[in-house]
Amino acid sequence: MLSRTIITGMSEWHPNDQDSDEDPHDGAGLTVQESKPKLKQPPRYKVLLLNDDFTPMEFVVHVLEAIFGMSREKATQIMLHVHTRGVGVCGVFTRDIAETKVAQVKDHAHANQHPLMCTMEEA
């Protein structure tokens, strides 16, 4: 004889009960529900370029093209925004990428003897 216990909609088969012709794996009373994991988006960070009175505008455009992959037109727009407002957003990235971009800008500016500053903040 087969002994089954219903536990929250699922059946449990006991192997010592082998006197029955019932298939313990027939799926009776068993409900399968697929669940998709909910993924949380990582926090995003704005990379900010700060204006100064010494770094040439052409160098800023070069940095925006080389490090952020901007077109000349987009880089010029961002450079003018930084020049007139004191600060401008170069892009929004995950933390690791934002940190890398900030370091690249600072290293490139230092290597070319310019005081250009770059920072990041949570978006």
N, CA, C and O of each residue as an XYZ file, in Angstrom:
492
protein
N       0.849     -1.168      0.000
C       0.000      0.000      0.000
C       0.894      1.231      0.000
O       1.939      1.254      0.651
N       0.482      2.226     -0.720
C       1.254      3.458     -0.855
C       0.739      4.494      0.119
O      -0.466      4.722      0.225
N       1.648      5.110      0.818
C       1.272      6.146      1.777
C       1.697      7.490      1.211
O       2.872      7.691      0.905
N       0.752      8.415      1.068
C       1.058      9.759      0.572
C       0.618     10.782      1.604
O      -0.430     10.653      2.237
N       1.444     11.791      1.751
C       1.108     12.889      2.636
C       1.128     14.152      1.803
O       2.118     14.425      1.125
N       0.075     14.917      1.838
C       0.011     16.164      1.084
C       0.589     17.275      1.944
O       0.110     17.544      3.046
N       1.622     17.912      1.422
C       2.266     19.022      2.119
C       2.246     20.219      1.182
O       2.928     20.220      0.157
N       1.490     21.206      1.519
C       1.357     22.454      0.749
C       1.283     22.202     -0.752
O       2.025     22.799     -1.532
N       0.391     21.321     -1.137
C       0.145     21.104     -2.555
C       1.107     20.130     -3.211
O       1.011     19.899     -4.417
N       2.026     19.554     -2.458
C       2.974     18.601     -3.030
C       2.760     17.251     -2.352
O       2.364     17.190     -1.188
N       3.019     16.185     -3.074
C       2.869     14.860     -2.478
C       4.241     14.315     -2.099
O       5.259     14.654     -2.703
N       4.235     13.466     -1.088
C       5.482     12.867     -0.641
C       5.304     11.363     -0.708
O       4.325     10.839     -0.178
N       6.209     10.667     -1.335
C       6.141      9.226     -1.481
C       7.142      8.585     -0.553
O       8.286      9.030     -0.460
N       6.723      7.552      0.128
C       7.607      6.839      1.035
C       8.019      5.529      0.378
O       7.159      4.699      0.083
N       9.320      5.321      0.141
C       9.790      4.151     -0.607
C       9.502      2.811      0.069
O       9.493      1.788     -0.616
N       9.269      2.773      1.376
C       8.993      1.502      2.047
C       7.575      1.005      1.790
O       7.241     -0.111      2.188
N       6.750      1.787      1.148
C       5.379      1.401      0.825
C       5.324      0.920     -0.619
O       4.868      1.659     -1.492
N       5.782     -0.315     -0.894
C       5.875     -0.799     -2.261
C       4.795     -1.821     -2.594
O       4.955     -2.573     -3.555
N       3.717     -1.877     -1.847
C       2.658     -2.843     -2.082
C       1.644     -2.361     -3.099
O       0.646     -3.046     -3.320
N       1.853     -1.217     -3.727
C       0.859     -0.635     -4.612
C       1.388     -0.582     -6.035
O       2.597     -0.554     -6.266
N       0.454     -0.569     -6.992
C       0.814     -0.420     -8.400
C       0.882      1.040     -8.806
O       1.217      1.340     -9.952
N       0.573      1.957     -7.896
C       0.591      3.386     -8.219
C       2.014      3.847     -8.479
O       2.944      3.446     -7.780
N       2.174      4.684     -9.478
C       3.474      5.269     -9.801
C       3.716      6.457     -8.872
O       2.935      7.408     -8.875
N       4.775      6.416     -8.087
C       5.019      7.527     -7.171
C       5.429      8.805     -7.904
O       5.440      9.878     -7.302
N       5.756      8.711     -9.151
C       6.199      9.869     -9.926
C       5.174     10.289    -10.966
O       5.539     10.855    -11.997
N       3.892     10.021    -10.712
C       2.866     10.358    -11.696
C       2.525     11.841    -11.716
O       1.795     12.282    -12.603
N       3.032     12.629    -10.760
C       2.808     14.073    -10.755
C       1.505     14.486    -10.121
O       1.183     15.674    -10.115
N       0.747     13.558     -9.590
C      -0.532     13.904     -8.980
C      -0.293     14.790     -7.767
O       0.515     14.467     -6.896
N      -0.998     15.900     -7.721
C      -0.888     16.810     -6.594
C       0.353     17.681     -6.629
O       0.617     18.427     -5.686
N       1.110     17.593     -7.699
C       2.357     18.352     -7.801
C       2.184     19.521     -8.759
O       1.752     19.334     -9.897
N       2.512     20.696     -8.316
C       2.439     21.889     -9.154
C       3.832     22.478     -9.289
O       4.502     22.751     -8.294
N       4.261     22.671    -10.528
C       5.573     23.267    -10.779
C       5.361     24.709    -11.206
O       4.628     24.992    -12.154
N       5.999     25.592    -10.510
C       5.881     27.010    -10.834
C       7.282     27.556    -11.066
O       8.139     27.510    -10.184
N       7.496     28.074    -12.271
C       8.795     28.656    -12.575
C       8.852     30.076    -12.037
O       7.886     30.835    -12.125
N       9.983     30.409    -11.488
C      10.159     31.781    -11.019
C      11.431     32.346    -11.634
O      12.452     31.665    -11.734
N      11.345     33.584    -12.035
C      12.506     34.254    -12.603
C      13.120     35.120    -11.512
O      12.413     35.842    -10.810
N      14.433     35.043    -11.374
C      15.059     35.886    -10.353
C      14.917     37.358    -10.720
O      15.030     37.735    -11.886
N      14.670     38.170     -9.720
C      14.551     39.606     -9.953
C      15.936     40.213     -9.811
O      16.540     40.173     -8.740
N      16.425     40.770    -10.897
C      17.751     41.364    -10.897
C      17.661     42.851    -10.615
O      16.831     43.558    -11.187
N      18.506     43.305     -9.745
C      18.550     44.717     -9.408
C      19.631     45.379    -10.258
O      20.736     44.854    -10.387
N      19.307     46.528    -10.834
C      20.280     47.266    -11.630
C      21.354     47.841    -10.709
O      21.046     48.334     -9.624
N      22.620     47.777    -11.142
C      23.672     48.361    -10.305
C      23.541     49.877    -10.272
O      23.025     50.476    -11.216
N      24.003     50.500     -9.197
C      23.935     51.967     -9.138
C      24.773     52.591    -10.245
O      25.795     52.039    -10.653
N      24.335     53.729    -10.718
C      25.020     54.430    -11.811
C      25.685     55.684    -11.256
O      25.225     56.276    -10.279
N      26.773     56.068    -11.904
C      27.550     57.228    -11.466
C      27.805     58.168    -12.636
O      28.135     57.737    -13.741
N      27.644     59.465    -12.367
C      27.939     60.490    -13.364
C      29.424     60.823    -13.276
O      29.959     61.035    -12.188
N      30.080     60.865    -14.426
C      31.467     61.321    -14.482
C      31.418     62.797    -14.852
O      30.867     63.170    -15.888
N      32.002     63.634    -13.992
C      31.932     65.086    -14.144
C      33.300     65.659    -14.483
O      34.308     65.298    -13.875
N      33.321     66.547    -15.453
C      34.532     67.269    -15.828
C      34.419     68.673    -15.258
O      33.383     69.322    -15.398
N      35.493     69.147    -14.610
C      35.483     70.455    -13.955
C      36.290     71.462    -14.770
O      37.351     71.140    -15.305
N      35.778     72.663    -14.853
C      36.452     73.726    -15.596
C      37.638     74.268    -14.799
O      37.617     74.307    -13.569
N      38.663     74.683    -15.528
C      39.767     75.429    -14.925
C      40.216     76.478    -15.939
O      39.821     76.436    -17.104
N      41.037     77.411    -15.491
C      41.458     78.518    -16.354
C      42.734     78.222    -17.135
O      43.242     79.106    -17.824
N      43.262     77.011    -17.047
C      44.564     76.728    -17.644
C      44.555     75.653    -18.725
O      45.369     75.707    -19.647
N      43.658     74.683    -18.633
C      43.618     73.600    -19.621
C      43.039     74.115    -20.932
O      41.944     74.678    -20.938
N      43.754     73.932    -22.048
C      43.238     74.403    -23.343
C      41.953     73.675    -23.739
O      41.788     72.486    -23.467
N      41.057     74.404    -24.377
C      39.779     73.829    -24.809
C      39.996     72.654    -25.752
O      39.274     71.659    -25.684
N      40.979     72.763    -26.625
C      41.244     71.683    -27.586
C      41.666     70.398    -26.867
O      41.328     69.299    -27.307
N      42.399     70.537    -25.769
C      42.795     69.357    -24.996
C      41.569     68.696    -24.368
O      41.475     67.469    -24.346
N      40.642     69.483    -23.865
C      39.409     68.944    -23.275
C      38.620     68.180    -24.339
O      38.111     67.091    -24.072
N      38.519     68.740    -25.528
C      37.829     68.055    -26.633
C      38.535     66.733    -26.933
O      37.884     65.704    -27.122
N      39.857     66.765    -26.976
C      40.639     65.546    -27.229
C      40.349     64.474    -26.167
O      40.163     63.305    -26.506
N      40.311     64.862    -24.895
C      40.026     63.926    -23.799
C      38.640     63.305    -23.970
O      38.473     62.096    -23.816
N      37.662     64.128    -24.285
C      36.292     63.623    -24.457
C      36.193     62.660    -25.637
O      35.440     61.688    -25.582
N      36.938     62.919    -26.684
C      36.947     62.011    -27.842
C      37.678     60.713    -27.511
O      37.178     59.621    -27.782
N      38.866     60.843    -26.921
C      39.722     59.677    -26.691
C      39.217     58.770    -25.568
O      39.232     57.547    -25.712
N      38.780     59.342    -24.476
C      38.414     58.535    -23.306
C      36.933     58.171    -23.282
O      36.561     57.086    -22.834
N      36.095     59.076    -23.763
C      34.648     58.827    -23.704
C      34.049     58.448    -25.059
O      32.850     58.186    -25.156
N      34.874     58.417    -26.098
C      34.412     57.981    -27.411
C      33.411     58.906    -28.071
O      32.590     58.464    -28.875
N      33.469     60.179    -27.740
C      32.519     61.147    -28.312
C      32.977     61.613    -29.687
O      34.165     61.602    -30.008
N      32.003     62.020    -30.484
C      32.318     62.656    -31.764
C      32.877     64.046    -31.477
O      32.722     64.562    -30.371
N      33.511     64.638    -32.450
C      34.064     65.989    -32.280
C      32.956     66.972    -31.910
O      33.156     67.826    -31.046
N      31.789     66.864    -32.550
C      30.677     67.783    -32.287
C      30.173     67.654    -30.845
O      29.980     68.652    -30.151
N      29.964     66.403    -30.410
C      29.473     66.167    -29.043
C      30.520     66.614    -28.022
O      30.176     67.233    -27.015
N      31.780     66.308    -28.273
C      32.859     66.701    -27.362
C      32.948     68.219    -27.255
O      33.181     68.751    -26.169
N      32.766     68.912    -28.362
C      32.804     70.380    -28.351
C      31.635     70.937    -27.546
O      31.801     71.897    -26.794
N      30.454     70.340    -27.699
C      29.289     70.783    -26.920
C      29.531     70.620    -25.420
O      29.248     71.529    -24.639
N      30.051     69.468    -25.025
C      30.320     69.215    -23.603
C      31.401     70.173    -23.100
O      31.276     70.726    -22.007
N      32.450     70.370    -23.882
C      33.531     71.276    -23.486
C      33.002     72.688    -23.263
O      33.359     73.331    -22.276
N      32.158     73.176    -24.164
C      31.592     74.519    -24.015
C      30.673     74.601    -22.795
O      30.642     75.618    -22.101
N      29.938     73.543    -22.543
C      29.080     73.497    -21.352
C      29.940     73.593    -20.085
O      29.631     74.363    -19.176
N      31.016     72.809    -20.034
C      31.926     72.842    -18.881
C      32.551     74.226    -18.750
O      32.674     74.753    -17.644
N      32.942     74.810    -19.870
C      33.597     76.126    -19.869
C      32.669     77.224    -19.345
O      33.105     78.102    -18.600
N      31.399     77.177    -19.730
C      30.469     78.241    -19.336
C      29.821     78.003    -17.974
O      29.490     78.962    -17.277
N      29.634     76.745    -17.585
C      28.916     76.449    -16.333
C      29.812     75.930    -15.215
O      29.374     75.803    -14.072
N      31.046     75.634    -15.539
C      31.983     75.191    -14.507
C      32.084     73.694    -14.316
O      33.078     73.202    -13.783
N      31.074     72.968    -14.741
C      31.067     71.514    -14.599
C      30.138     70.926    -15.658
O      29.168     71.563    -16.068
N      30.441     69.711    -16.095
C      29.591     69.051    -17.083
C      29.694     67.543    -16.968
O      30.717     67.006    -16.543
N      28.625     66.867    -17.352
C      28.569     65.406    -17.298
C      29.150     64.836    -18.586
O      28.723     65.183    -19.687
N      30.133     63.956    -18.426
C      30.755     63.287    -19.576
C      30.052     61.983    -19.914
O      30.121     61.512    -21.049
N      29.378     61.404    -18.936
C      28.682     60.140    -19.146
C      28.204     59.578    -17.822
O      28.572     60.063    -16.752
N      27.375     58.547    -17.913
C      26.846     57.862    -16.729
C      27.187     56.382    -16.882
O      26.871     55.761    -17.897
N      27.840     55.825    -15.857
C      28.382     54.474    -15.944
C      28.191     53.739    -14.619
O      27.804     54.332    -13.612
N      28.471     52.436    -14.644
C      28.543     51.689    -13.395
C      29.778     52.166    -12.634
O      30.639     52.842    -13.197
N      29.857     51.815    -11.367
C      30.922     52.357    -10.510
C      32.331     52.066    -11.036
O      33.160     52.973    -11.116
N      32.605     50.820    -11.389
C      33.948     50.458    -11.845
C      34.353     51.222    -13.097
O      35.481     51.704    -13.204
N      33.438     51.329    -14.029
C      33.744     52.037    -15.275
C      33.927     53.521    -15.001
O      34.838     54.141    -15.549
N      33.074     54.102    -14.158
C      33.200     55.523    -13.817
C      34.542     55.798    -13.147
O      35.212     56.775    -13.479
N      34.937     54.946    -12.209
C      36.230     55.124    -11.539
C      37.385     55.043    -12.535
O      38.347     55.805    -12.446
N      37.280     54.120    -13.475
C      38.323     53.974    -14.489
C      38.405     55.212    -15.368
O      39.500     55.697    -15.653
N      37.257     55.729    -15.801
C      37.237     56.934    -16.648
C      37.845     58.128    -15.915
O      38.630     58.877    -16.497
N      37.491     58.310    -14.649
C      38.041     59.418    -13.855
C      39.563     59.292    -13.780
O      40.277     60.275    -13.978
N      40.056     58.095    -13.497
C      41.504     57.876    -13.408
C      42.185     58.133    -14.751
O      43.266     58.720    -14.792
N      41.561     57.700    -15.850
C      42.141     57.919    -17.178
C      42.255     59.405    -17.493
O      43.277     59.857    -18.010
N      41.207     60.164    -17.181
C      41.237     61.614    -17.439
C      42.349     62.261    -16.621
O      43.143     63.037    -17.153
N      42.406     61.945    -15.336
C      43.425     62.544    -14.468
C      44.833     62.174    -14.921
O      45.716     63.031    -14.963
N      45.048     60.910    -15.259
C      46.369     60.461    -15.707
C      46.777     61.135    -17.012
O      47.917     61.575    -17.163
N      45.840     61.211    -17.949
C      46.134     61.824    -19.253
C      46.423     63.318    -19.094
O      47.333     63.847    -19.732
N      45.657     63.990    -18.253
C      45.883     65.418    -18.014
C      47.244     65.638    -17.347
O      47.993     66.536    -17.730
N      47.551     64.818    -16.359
C      48.832     64.950    -15.659
C      50.008     64.683    -16.609
O      51.012     65.394    -16.579
N      49.873     63.656    -17.445
C      50.933     63.317    -18.400
C      51.183     64.446    -19.394
O      52.289     64.587    -19.914
N      50.160     65.247    -19.656
C      50.285     66.368    -20.592
C      50.418     67.712    -19.872
O      50.305     68.772    -20.488
N      50.657     67.653    -18.573
C      50.896     68.828    -17.733
C      49.732     69.826    -17.742
O      49.931     71.036    -17.841
N      48.523     69.286    -17.638
C      47.327     70.121    -17.538
C      46.639     69.827    -16.204
O      46.643     68.685    -15.745
N      46.049     70.846    -15.579
C      45.385     70.641    -14.280
C      43.927     70.185    -14.387
O      43.171     70.332    -13.427
N      43.525     69.642    -15.518
C      42.138     69.221    -15.726
C      41.716     68.232    -14.642
O      42.416     67.256    -14.368
N      40.570     68.496    -14.034
C      40.060     67.641    -12.966
C      38.771     66.945    -13.394
O      37.963     67.482    -14.151
N      38.616     65.742    -12.881
C      37.449     64.925    -13.193
C      37.040     64.225    -11.904
O      37.892     63.829    -11.109
N      35.746     64.076    -11.699
C      35.237     63.417    -10.503
C      33.980     62.631    -10.869
O      33.545     62.639    -12.021
N      33.405     61.956     -9.880
C      32.176     61.199    -10.123
C      31.253     61.342     -8.929
O      31.693     61.580     -7.804
N      29.956     61.193     -9.198
C      28.953     61.207     -8.133
C      27.817     60.287     -8.537
O      27.584     60.050     -9.722
N      27.113     59.770     -7.538
C      26.006     58.856     -7.822
C      24.910     59.586     -8.591
O      24.523     60.703     -8.248
N      24.426     58.933     -9.630
C      23.400     59.545    -10.492
C      22.037     59.499     -9.840
O      21.058     59.968    -10.421
